[in-house]
């Protein structure tokens, strides 16, 4: 831990959706709460921020949220002193006047690019390497990851313990779900669905509707709703809507705060997630999951999908491994899900045990915020 309070600036441009702000907001809060550093979080789109943190005042150029100084990153940049540690999230371009301020400091700051999450092996070789230089200021690559030699994953201290307690407390789960208007009938499997548009959805919903076990599907408001509407044959689905088709109950949820979303994942038997941050949170939930990866040009996201799968299935029996891999591949190709879902259901107990084991194994790594602080301490 640094002796004096260090000042950190995190820069976030919201490219689309909620992952960019989701990751940086989570990191900023954790650095304040667990590492006693001063954080300024510069964000260019406070509306996206407001969705995951309703307390945000979208008109304020400066505000404090949970100990984090949130700054509007306006197009007309006003001069600001450079911090001791500067994090450019996801290769965002810093304001040029800020770069000048970094170079003018007596001791140049530690400048890092916080990269996207990938399970690919090359990440281990690149994590921590120097990147470009601006005058006297050297930039470094910082890669999150699942394996030793990477920067790890965001995981707040005590998270897994909190999660376990919650999952062992049916009353806490009931109260939480009731707060969202969800009444879970006994013997029903609860599934959350956070995904991009997906042509495979209809076949998955068909499979759930025909299942001998009833399913209660919780869908936060968002991009997948159009496909849900088409399957239900209804229009303008909004938070609170509930529709029943045979064994399947579909319920639309409001978008909730990040900590509530965690509880939603912890409450469900199976979680469909997407992007980067919800993907990691579903792993900490210790429940089987389905990842809708963020699509990239030339299908390079498919390499990332395969890299993760090859790590994740280690320790699973051959049939369970085939079932979950088949499900993930079909989902990401927008293909028919029916058979894959049936096989996944068949291996449910093994996949459940495995999800917990995977979570525990990942929980042994240093978390990303601690790794960043350590990187800084090694650097000074
Ligand atoms: O929203 P995403 O798809 O975000 C991203 C961005 O598209 C980004 O540009 C891309 O590079 C990246 O994916 C890979 O998915 P993600 O990362 O899961 O972010 C969603 C955030 O929203 C996450 O922090 C969880 C949060 N969330 C809530 O707080 N409440 C909710 O109700 C839901 C459904 C999500």
CSV table of C-alpha atoms and ligand atoms in Angstrom, one decimal:
chain,number,residue,atom,x,y,z
A,1,UNK,CA,0.0,0.0,0.0
A,2,UNK,CA,1.5,3.4,-0.9
A,3,UNK,CA,2.3,5.6,2.1
A,4,UNK,CA,0.8,8.7,0.8
A,5,UNK,CA,-2.6,8.8,-0.9
A,6,UNK,CA,-2.0,8.5,-4.6
A,7,UNK,CA,-4.2,10.2,-7.1
A,8,UNK,CA,-5.5,8.1,-9.9
A,9,UNK,CA,-7.4,9.2,-13.1
A,10,UNK,CA,-9.5,6.7,-15.0
A,11,UNK,CA,-10.7,7.7,-18.4
A,12,UNK,CA,-13.7,6.0,-20.0
A,13,UNK,CA,-15.3,6.5,-23.4
A,14,UNK,CA,-18.6,4.8,-23.7
A,15,UNK,CA,-18.3,3.0,-27.1
A,16,UNK,CA,-21.7,1.4,-26.8
A,17,UNK,CA,-23.8,-0.5,-24.3
A,18,UNK,CA,-22.7,-0.7,-20.6
A,19,UNK,CA,-19.4,-2.6,-20.5
A,20,UNK,CA,-17.0,0.3,-20.7
A,21,UNK,CA,-18.7,2.2,-17.9
A,22,UNK,CA,-19.5,-1.0,-16.1
A,23,UNK,CA,-15.9,-2.0,-15.7
A,24,UNK,CA,-14.5,1.4,-15.0
A,25,UNK,CA,-17.1,2.3,-12.4
A,26,UNK,CA,-16.6,-1.0,-10.6
A,27,UNK,CA,-12.8,-0.6,-10.7
A,28,UNK,CA,-13.0,3.0,-9.4
A,29,UNK,CA,-15.2,2.1,-6.5
A,30,UNK,CA,-13.0,-0.8,-5.5
A,31,UNK,CA,-9.8,1.2,-5.6
A,32,UNK,CA,-11.4,3.8,-3.3
A,33,UNK,CA,-12.9,1.3,-0.9
A,34,UNK,CA,-10.0,-1.1,-0.7
A,35,UNK,CA,-6.9,0.7,-1.6
A,36,UNK,CA,-7.5,4.2,-0.2
A,37,UNK,CA,-6.5,6.1,-3.3
A,38,UNK,CA,-8.1,9.3,-4.7
A,39,UNK,CA,-10.0,8.5,-7.9
A,40,UNK,CA,-11.3,10.7,-10.6
A,41,UNK,CA,-13.4,8.8,-13.1
A,42,UNK,CA,-13.7,10.8,-16.4
A,43,UNK,CA,-16.7,9.6,-18.4
A,44,UNK,CA,-17.9,11.0,-21.8
A,45,UNK,CA,-21.5,9.7,-21.5
A,46,UNK,CA,-23.2,10.1,-18.2
A,47,UNK,CA,-26.5,8.7,-19.5
A,48,UNK,CA,-25.1,5.2,-19.9
A,49,UNK,CA,-23.6,5.6,-16.4
A,50,UNK,CA,-27.0,6.6,-15.0
A,51,UNK,CA,-28.5,3.3,-16.1
A,52,UNK,CA,-26.2,1.2,-13.9
A,53,UNK,CA,-26.0,3.9,-11.2
A,54,UNK,CA,-29.3,5.9,-11.0
A,55,UNK,CA,-27.7,8.3,-8.4
A,56,UNK,CA,-25.7,9.9,-11.3
A,57,UNK,CA,-26.6,13.5,-12.1
A,58,UNK,CA,-26.2,13.6,-15.8
A,59,UNK,CA,-25.8,17.4,-15.9
A,60,UNK,CA,-23.1,17.7,-13.3
A,61,UNK,CA,-19.6,18.3,-14.5
A,62,UNK,CA,-18.2,17.1,-11.2
A,63,UNK,CA,-19.9,14.9,-8.5
A,64,UNK,CA,-19.0,12.4,-5.8
A,65,UNK,CA,-20.5,8.9,-5.9
A,66,UNK,CA,-19.4,6.3,-3.4
A,67,UNK,CA,-16.2,8.1,-2.8
A,68,UNK,CA,-15.3,8.4,-6.4
A,69,UNK,CA,-15.0,11.8,-8.0
A,70,UNK,CA,-17.0,11.5,-11.2
A,71,UNK,CA,-16.0,14.0,-13.9
A,72,UNK,CA,-17.8,14.7,-17.1
A,73,UNK,CA,-15.3,14.3,-19.9
A,74,UNK,CA,-16.6,17.1,-22.1
A,75,UNK,CA,-15.6,17.7,-25.7
A,76,UNK,CA,-14.1,21.0,-24.7
A,77,UNK,CA,-11.5,19.8,-22.3
A,78,UNK,CA,-10.8,22.1,-19.4
A,79,UNK,CA,-7.2,22.1,-18.0
A,80,UNK,CA,-6.7,19.5,-15.3
A,81,UNK,CA,-3.7,18.5,-13.3
A,82,UNK,CA,-2.4,15.0,-14.2
A,83,UNK,CA,-2.6,12.3,-11.6
A,84,UNK,CA,0.1,9.9,-10.3
A,85,UNK,CA,-1.5,7.0,-12.1
A,86,UNK,CA,-3.5,7.3,-15.3
A,87,UNK,CA,-5.6,4.5,-16.7
A,88,UNK,CA,-7.0,4.8,-20.2
A,89,UNK,CA,-9.7,2.1,-20.3
A,90,UNK,CA,-10.0,0.0,-23.4
A,91,UNK,CA,-7.5,2.0,-25.5
A,92,UNK,CA,-9.4,5.3,-25.3
A,93,UNK,CA,-7.5,8.4,-26.5
A,94,UNK,CA,-6.7,10.8,-23.7
A,95,UNK,CA,-7.3,14.5,-24.3
A,96,UNK,CA,-4.2,16.0,-25.8
A,97,UNK,CA,-4.0,18.8,-23.2
A,98,UNK,CA,-4.0,16.1,-20.5
A,99,UNK,CA,-1.2,14.3,-22.2
A,100,UNK,CA,0.8,17.5,-22.1
A,101,UNK,CA,0.0,17.9,-18.4
A,102,UNK,CA,1.3,14.3,-17.8
A,103,UNK,CA,4.5,15.1,-19.6
A,104,UNK,CA,5.0,18.3,-17.6
A,105,UNK,CA,4.8,16.6,-14.3
A,106,UNK,CA,8.1,16.5,-12.4
A,107,UNK,CA,7.8,12.8,-12.0
A,108,UNK,CA,5.9,11.3,-15.0
A,109,UNK,CA,2.8,9.4,-14.0
A,110,UNK,CA,2.3,5.7,-14.5
A,111,UNK,CA,0.2,5.5,-17.6
A,112,UNK,CA,-1.7,2.2,-18.3
A,113,UNK,CA,-4.0,0.9,-20.9
A,114,UNK,CA,-6.6,-1.3,-19.3
A,115,UNK,CA,-7.4,-3.8,-22.1
A,116,UNK,CA,-10.3,-5.9,-22.9
A,117,UNK,CA,-10.7,-9.3,-21.3
A,118,UNK,CA,-9.5,-12.3,-23.2
A,119,UNK,CA,-8.6,-15.9,-22.3
A,120,UNK,CA,-6.2,-16.2,-25.2
A,121,UNK,CA,-2.7,-17.3,-24.4
A,122,UNK,CA,-0.9,-14.3,-26.0
A,123,UNK,CA,-2.3,-12.1,-23.3
A,124,UNK,CA,0.1,-13.6,-20.7
A,125,UNK,CA,3.0,-12.6,-22.9
A,126,UNK,CA,1.8,-9.0,-23.4
A,127,UNK,CA,0.5,-8.2,-19.9
A,128,UNK,CA,2.7,-5.5,-18.3
A,129,UNK,CA,4.7,-4.8,-21.4
A,130,UNK,CA,5.6,-1.2,-22.4
A,131,UNK,CA,3.4,0.3,-25.1
A,132,UNK,CA,3.9,3.7,-26.7
A,133,UNK,CA,5.7,6.6,-25.2
A,134,UNK,CA,4.6,10.3,-25.1
A,135,UNK,CA,7.6,12.4,-24.4
A,136,UNK,CA,8.8,11.2,-21.0
A,137,UNK,CA,5.7,9.2,-20.3
A,138,UNK,CA,5.7,5.5,-20.9
A,139,UNK,CA,2.4,3.7,-21.4
A,140,UNK,CA,2.0,0.0,-20.3
A,141,UNK,CA,-0.4,-2.7,-21.3
A,142,UNK,CA,-2.5,-4.1,-18.5
A,143,UNK,CA,-4.5,-7.2,-19.5
A,144,UNK,CA,-7.2,-8.7,-17.3
A,145,UNK,CA,-7.3,-12.5,-17.6
A,146,UNK,CA,-8.1,-15.9,-16.2
A,147,UNK,CA,-4.6,-17.3,-16.0
A,148,UNK,CA,-1.4,-16.7,-14.0
A,149,UNK,CA,0.6,-14.0,-15.5
A,150,UNK,CA,-2.4,-11.8,-16.4
A,151,UNK,CA,-3.9,-8.9,-14.4
A,152,UNK,CA,-6.8,-11.1,-13.1
A,153,UNK,CA,-10.4,-10.3,-12.8
A,154,UNK,CA,-12.4,-7.6,-11.0
A,155,UNK,CA,-13.5,-9.1,-7.7
A,156,UNK,CA,-14.3,-7.0,-4.7
A,157,UNK,CA,-13.0,-8.2,-1.3
A,158,UNK,CA,-15.6,-10.5,0.4
A,159,UNK,CA,-17.6,-10.9,-2.7
A,160,UNK,CA,-17.6,-14.7,-2.8
A,161,UNK,CA,-18.5,-14.9,0.9
A,162,UNK,CA,-21.4,-12.5,0.4
A,163,UNK,CA,-22.6,-14.5,-2.5
A,164,UNK,CA,-22.4,-17.8,-0.6
A,165,UNK,CA,-24.4,-16.3,2.3
A,166,UNK,CA,-27.0,-15.0,0.0
A,167,UNK,CA,-27.4,-18.3,-1.8
A,168,UNK,CA,-27.7,-20.1,1.5
A,169,UNK,CA,-30.5,-17.8,2.6
A,170,UNK,CA,-33.8,-18.5,0.8
A,171,UNK,CA,-35.5,-15.7,2.7
A,172,UNK,CA,-33.0,-13.1,1.5
A,173,UNK,CA,-33.5,-14.4,-2.0
A,174,UNK,CA,-37.2,-14.3,-1.8
A,175,UNK,CA,-37.2,-10.7,-0.5
A,176,UNK,CA,-34.8,-9.6,-3.1
A,177,UNK,CA,-36.8,-11.2,-6.0
A,178,UNK,CA,-40.0,-9.8,-4.6
A,179,UNK,CA,-38.5,-6.4,-4.7
A,180,UNK,CA,-38.2,-6.9,-8.4
A,181,UNK,CA,-41.8,-8.2,-8.6
A,182,UNK,CA,-40.7,-11.7,-9.1
A,183,UNK,CA,-42.5,-14.6,-7.4
A,184,UNK,CA,-40.7,-17.8,-7.9
A,185,UNK,CA,-43.0,-20.8,-7.9
A,186,UNK,CA,-41.7,-23.9,-6.2
A,187,UNK,CA,-40.0,-26.4,-8.4
A,188,UNK,CA,-39.3,-23.8,-11.1
A,189,UNK,CA,-35.9,-23.1,-12.5
A,190,UNK,CA,-35.0,-19.5,-12.6
A,191,UNK,CA,-32.9,-18.2,-15.5
A,192,UNK,CA,-31.7,-14.7,-16.3
A,193,UNK,CA,-31.3,-13.5,-19.9
A,194,UNK,CA,-29.0,-10.6,-20.7
A,195,UNK,CA,-28.0,-10.8,-24.4
A,196,UNK,CA,-27.7,-9.0,-27.7
A,197,UNK,CA,-30.2,-9.7,-30.5
A,198,UNK,CA,-30.0,-13.4,-31.2
A,199,UNK,CA,-31.7,-15.5,-34.0
A,200,UNK,CA,-31.3,-18.6,-31.8
A,201,UNK,CA,-33.5,-17.3,-29.1
A,202,UNK,CA,-36.8,-18.6,-30.4
A,203,UNK,CA,-35.6,-22.2,-30.5
A,204,UNK,CA,-34.3,-21.8,-26.9
A,205,UNK,CA,-37.6,-20.4,-25.7
A,206,UNK,CA,-39.4,-23.3,-27.5
A,207,UNK,CA,-37.2,-25.8,-25.7
A,208,UNK,CA,-37.9,-24.1,-22.3
A,209,UNK,CA,-41.7,-24.0,-23.1
A,210,UNK,CA,-41.6,-27.8,-23.7
A,211,UNK,CA,-39.5,-28.7,-20.7
A,212,UNK,CA,-40.9,-31.0,-18.1
A,213,UNK,CA,-39.5,-28.6,-15.4
A,214,UNK,CA,-41.1,-25.1,-15.5
A,215,UNK,CA,-38.8,-22.2,-16.2
A,216,UNK,CA,-39.2,-18.6,-15.0
A,217,UNK,CA,-37.1,-16.5,-17.4
A,218,UNK,CA,-36.1,-13.0,-16.2
A,219,UNK,CA,-35.2,-10.6,-19.0
A,220,UNK,CA,-33.7,-7.2,-18.1
A,221,UNK,CA,-34.9,-4.5,-20.5
A,222,UNK,CA,-32.5,-4.3,-23.4
A,223,UNK,CA,-31.5,-5.4,-26.9
A,224,UNK,CA,-32.9,-9.0,-26.7
A,225,UNK,CA,-36.5,-7.8,-26.1
A,226,UNK,CA,-37.3,-7.6,-29.8
A,227,UNK,CA,-36.6,-11.3,-30.2
A,228,UNK,CA,-38.6,-12.1,-27.1
A,229,UNK,CA,-41.6,-10.0,-28.4
A,230,UNK,CA,-41.5,-11.8,-31.8
A,231,UNK,CA,-41.6,-15.2,-30.1
A,232,UNK,CA,-44.4,-14.2,-27.8
A,233,UNK,CA,-46.3,-12.4,-30.6
A,234,UNK,CA,-46.6,-9.2,-28.5
A,235,UNK,CA,-45.4,-5.7,-28.9
A,236,UNK,CA,-43.7,-3.1,-26.7
A,237,UNK,CA,-42.6,-5.3,-23.9
A,238,UNK,CA,-41.6,-3.3,-20.9
A,239,UNK,CA,-40.5,-3.9,-17.3
A,240,UNK,CA,-43.1,-5.7,-15.3
A,241,UNK,CA,-44.6,-7.6,-18.3
A,242,UNK,CA,-45.2,-11.3,-17.6
A,243,UNK,CA,-46.3,-13.8,-20.2
A,244,UNK,CA,-46.8,-17.5,-19.9
A,245,UNK,CA,-46.4,-20.1,-22.7
A,246,UNK,CA,-46.7,-23.7,-21.6
A,247,UNK,CA,-43.9,-24.4,-19.1
A,248,UNK,CA,-42.2,-21.1,-19.7
A,249,UNK,CA,-42.9,-17.8,-17.8
A,250,UNK,CA,-41.2,-14.8,-19.3
A,251,UNK,CA,-40.9,-11.7,-17.1
A,252,UNK,CA,-39.3,-8.4,-18.1
A,253,UNK,CA,-37.2,-6.8,-15.4
A,254,UNK,CA,-36.2,-3.1,-15.1
A,255,UNK,CA,-32.5,-2.5,-15.5
A,256,UNK,CA,-31.1,-2.4,-12.0
A,257,UNK,CA,-28.0,-1.1,-10.1
A,258,UNK,CA,-24.9,-3.2,-10.5
A,259,UNK,CA,-25.1,-4.6,-7.0
A,260,UNK,CA,-28.7,-5.7,-7.5
A,261,UNK,CA,-27.7,-7.3,-10.8
A,262,UNK,CA,-25.2,-9.4,-8.9
A,263,UNK,CA,-28.0,-10.5,-6.6
A,264,UNK,CA,-30.1,-11.4,-9.6
A,265,UNK,CA,-27.3,-13.6,-10.9
A,266,UNK,CA,-26.8,-15.2,-7.5
A,267,UNK,CA,-30.6,-16.0,-7.3
A,268,UNK,CA,-30.8,-17.7,-10.7
A,269,UNK,CA,-30.0,-21.4,-11.5
A,270,UNK,CA,-28.6,-20.4,-14.9
A,271,UNK,CA,-27.5,-17.1,-16.3
A,272,UNK,CA,-27.2,-15.9,-19.9
A,273,UNK,CA,-24.8,-12.9,-19.9
A,274,UNK,CA,-22.9,-10.9,-22.5
A,275,UNK,CA,-20.0,-8.5,-23.1
A,276,UNK,CA,-17.3,-8.4,-20.4
A,277,UNK,CA,-18.5,-7.3,-17.0
A,278,UNK,CA,-21.7,-9.4,-16.7
A,279,UNK,CA,-19.7,-12.3,-18.0
A,280,UNK,CA,-17.3,-12.1,-15.1
A,281,UNK,CA,-20.1,-11.4,-12.6
A,282,UNK,CA,-21.9,-14.6,-13.7
A,283,UNK,CA,-18.7,-16.6,-13.0
A,284,UNK,CA,-18.6,-15.2,-9.5
A,285,UNK,CA,-22.2,-16.3,-9.1
A,286,UNK,CA,-21.0,-19.9,-9.1
A,287,UNK,CA,-23.8,-20.9,-11.4
A,288,UNK,CA,-23.7,-22.4,-15.0
A,289,UNK,CA,-23.7,-19.7,-17.6
A,290,UNK,CA,-24.1,-18.9,-21.2
A,291,UNK,CA,-21.9,-16.2,-22.7
A,292,UNK,CA,-23.0,-14.0,-25.6
A,293,UNK,CA,-19.7,-12.6,-26.6
A,294,UNK,CA,-19.4,-9.1,-28.1
A,295,UNK,CA,-19.1,-9.4,-31.8
A,296,UNK,CA,-15.9,-8.1,-33.4
A,297,UNK,CA,-14.8,-7.6,-37.0
A,298,UNK,CA,-13.6,-10.6,-38.9
A,299,UNK,CA,-15.1,-12.8,-36.2
A,300,UNK,CA,-12.1,-12.5,-34.0
A,301,UNK,CA,-14.4,-12.8,-31.1
A,302,UNK,CA,-14.8,-16.4,-31.9
A,303,UNK,CA,-11.2,-17.0,-31.1
A,304,UNK,CA,-11.8,-15.5,-27.7
A,305,UNK,CA,-14.9,-17.6,-27.2
A,306,UNK,CA,-12.9,-20.8,-28.0
A,307,UNK,CA,-10.0,-19.7,-25.8
A,308,UNK,CA,-12.3,-19.3,-22.9
A,309,UNK,CA,-14.1,-22.5,-23.5
A,310,UNK,CA,-10.9,-24.5,-23.6
A,311,UNK,CA,-10.0,-23.3,-20.2
A,312,UNK,CA,-13.5,-23.5,-18.8
A,313,UNK,CA,-14.3,-27.1,-19.7
A,314,UNK,CA,-11.2,-28.5,-18.0
A,315,UNK,CA,-12.3,-31.0,-15.4
A,316,UNK,CA,-15.7,-31.6,-17.0
A,317,UNK,CA,-16.7,-35.1,-18.3
A,318,UNK,CA,-16.6,-35.4,-22.1
A,319,UNK,CA,-20.5,-35.3,-22.5
A,320,UNK,CA,-20.9,-32.3,-20.1
A,321,UNK,CA,-18.1,-30.5,-21.9
A,322,UNK,CA,-19.7,-31.2,-25.3
A,323,UNK,CA,-23.1,-30.0,-24.0
A,324,UNK,CA,-22.0,-26.6,-22.7
A,325,UNK,CA,-19.6,-26.0,-25.5
A,326,UNK,CA,-22.3,-26.8,-28.1
A,327,UNK,CA,-24.7,-24.5,-26.3
A,328,UNK,CA,-22.3,-21.6,-26.3
A,329,UNK,CA,-21.3,-22.1,-30.0
A,330,UNK,CA,-24.9,-22.3,-31.1
A,331,UNK,CA,-25.8,-19.2,-29.2
A,332,UNK,CA,-23.0,-17.2,-30.6
A,333,UNK,CA,-23.8,-18.4,-34.1
A,334,UNK,CA,-27.5,-17.6,-33.7
A,335,UNK,CA,-28.3,-21.2,-34.4
A,336,UNK,CA,-30.8,-23.7,-33.1
A,337,UNK,CA,-30.5,-24.2,-29.4
A,338,UNK,CA,-33.1,-27.0,-28.8
A,339,UNK,CA,-30.8,-30.1,-28.6
A,340,UNK,CA,-28.0,-28.2,-26.9
A,341,UNK,CA,-30.3,-27.0,-24.2
A,342,UNK,CA,-31.6,-30.5,-23.6
A,343,UNK,CA,-28.1,-31.8,-23.3
A,344,UNK,CA,-27.1,-29.0,-21.0
A,345,UNK,CA,-30.2,-29.7,-18.8
A,346,UNK,CA,-29.2,-33.3,-18.7
A,347,UNK,CA,-25.8,-32.4,-17.3
A,348,UNK,CA,-27.1,-29.7,-15.0
A,349,UNK,CA,-25.8,-31.1,-11.7
A,350,UNK,CA,-22.3,-31.6,-13.0
A,351,UNK,CA,-22.3,-28.2,-14.7
A,352,UNK,CA,-23.5,-26.7,-11.4
A,353,UNK,CA,-20.7,-28.3,-9.4
A,354,UNK,CA,-18.2,-27.2,-12.0
A,355,UNK,CA,-19.4,-23.6,-12.0
A,356,UNK,CA,-18.7,-23.4,-8.3
A,357,UNK,CA,-15.2,-25.1,-8.7
A,358,UNK,CA,-14.4,-22.7,-11.5
A,359,UNK,CA,-15.4,-19.7,-9.4
A,360,UNK,CA,-13.2,-20.9,-6.5
A,361,UNK,CA,-10.2,-21.5,-8.8
A,362,UNK,CA,-10.6,-18.0,-10.3
A,363,UNK,CA,-11.0,-16.6,-6.8
A,364,UNK,CA,-7.5,-17.8,-5.9
A,365,UNK,CA,-6.0,-15.2,-8.3
A,366,UNK,CA,-5.1,-11.7,-7.2
A,367,UNK,CA,-8.0,-9.5,-8.2
A,368,UNK,CA,-7.5,-6.9,-10.9
A,369,UNK,CA,-7.6,-3.8,-8.6
A,370,UNK,CA,-5.0,-5.3,-6.3
A,371,UNK,CA,-2.9,-6.3,-9.3
A,372,UNK,CA,-3.0,-2.7,-10.6
A,373,UNK,CA,-1.9,-1.3,-7.2
A,374,UNK,CA,0.9,-3.9,-7.1
A,375,UNK,CA,1.9,-3.0,-10.6
A,376,UNK,CA,2.2,0.6,-9.5
A,377,UNK,CA,4.1,-0.3,-6.4
A,378,UNK,CA,6.6,-2.3,-8.5
A,379,UNK,CA,6.9,0.6,-10.9
A,380,UNK,CA,7.7,3.4,-8.4
B,1,LIG,O1,-23.4,-3.9,-22.1
B,1,LIG,P1,-22.3,-4.8,-22.6
B,1,LIG,O2,-22.6,-5.5,-23.8
B,1,LIG,O3,-21.0,-4.0,-22.8
B,1,LIG,C1,-19.9,-4.1,-23.5
B,1,LIG,C2,-19.8,-2.9,-24.4
B,1,LIG,O4,-20.5,-3.2,-25.6
B,1,LIG,C3,-18.4,-2.7,-24.8
B,1,LIG,O5,-18.2,-1.7,-25.8
B,1,LIG,C4,-17.8,-4.0,-25.2
B,1,LIG,O6,-16.5,-3.8,-25.5
B,1,LIG,C5,-17.9,-5.0,-24.1
B,1,LIG,O7,-19.3,-5.2,-23.8
B,1,LIG,C6,-17.2,-6.3,-24.4
B,1,LIG,O8,-22.0,-6.0,-21.5
B,1,LIG,P2,-21.3,-6.0,-20.1
B,1,LIG,O9,-19.8,-5.8,-20.3
B,1,LIG,O10,-21.7,-7.2,-19.4
B,1,LIG,O11,-21.8,-4.7,-19.3
B,1,LIG,C7,-23.1,-4.6,-18.8
B,1,LIG,C8,-23.0,-3.9,-17.5
B,1,LIG,O12,-24.4,-3.6,-17.1
B,1,LIG,C9,-22.4,-4.7,-16.4
B,1,LIG,O13,-21.6,-3.8,-15.6
B,1,LIG,C10,-23.6,-5.2,-15.6
B,1,LIG,C11,-24.5,-4.0,-15.7
B,1,LIG,N1,-25.9,-4.3,-15.5
B,1,LIG,C12,-26.6,-3.6,-14.5
B,1,LIG,O14,-25.9,-2.9,-13.7
B,1,LIG,N2,-27.9,-3.8,-14.3
B,1,LIG,C13,-28.6,-4.7,-15.1
B,1,LIG,O15,-29.9,-4.8,-14.9
B,1,LIG,C14,-28.0,-5.4,-16.2
B,1,LIG,C15,-28.7,-6.3,-17.0
B,1,LIG,C16,-26.6,-5.1,-16.3
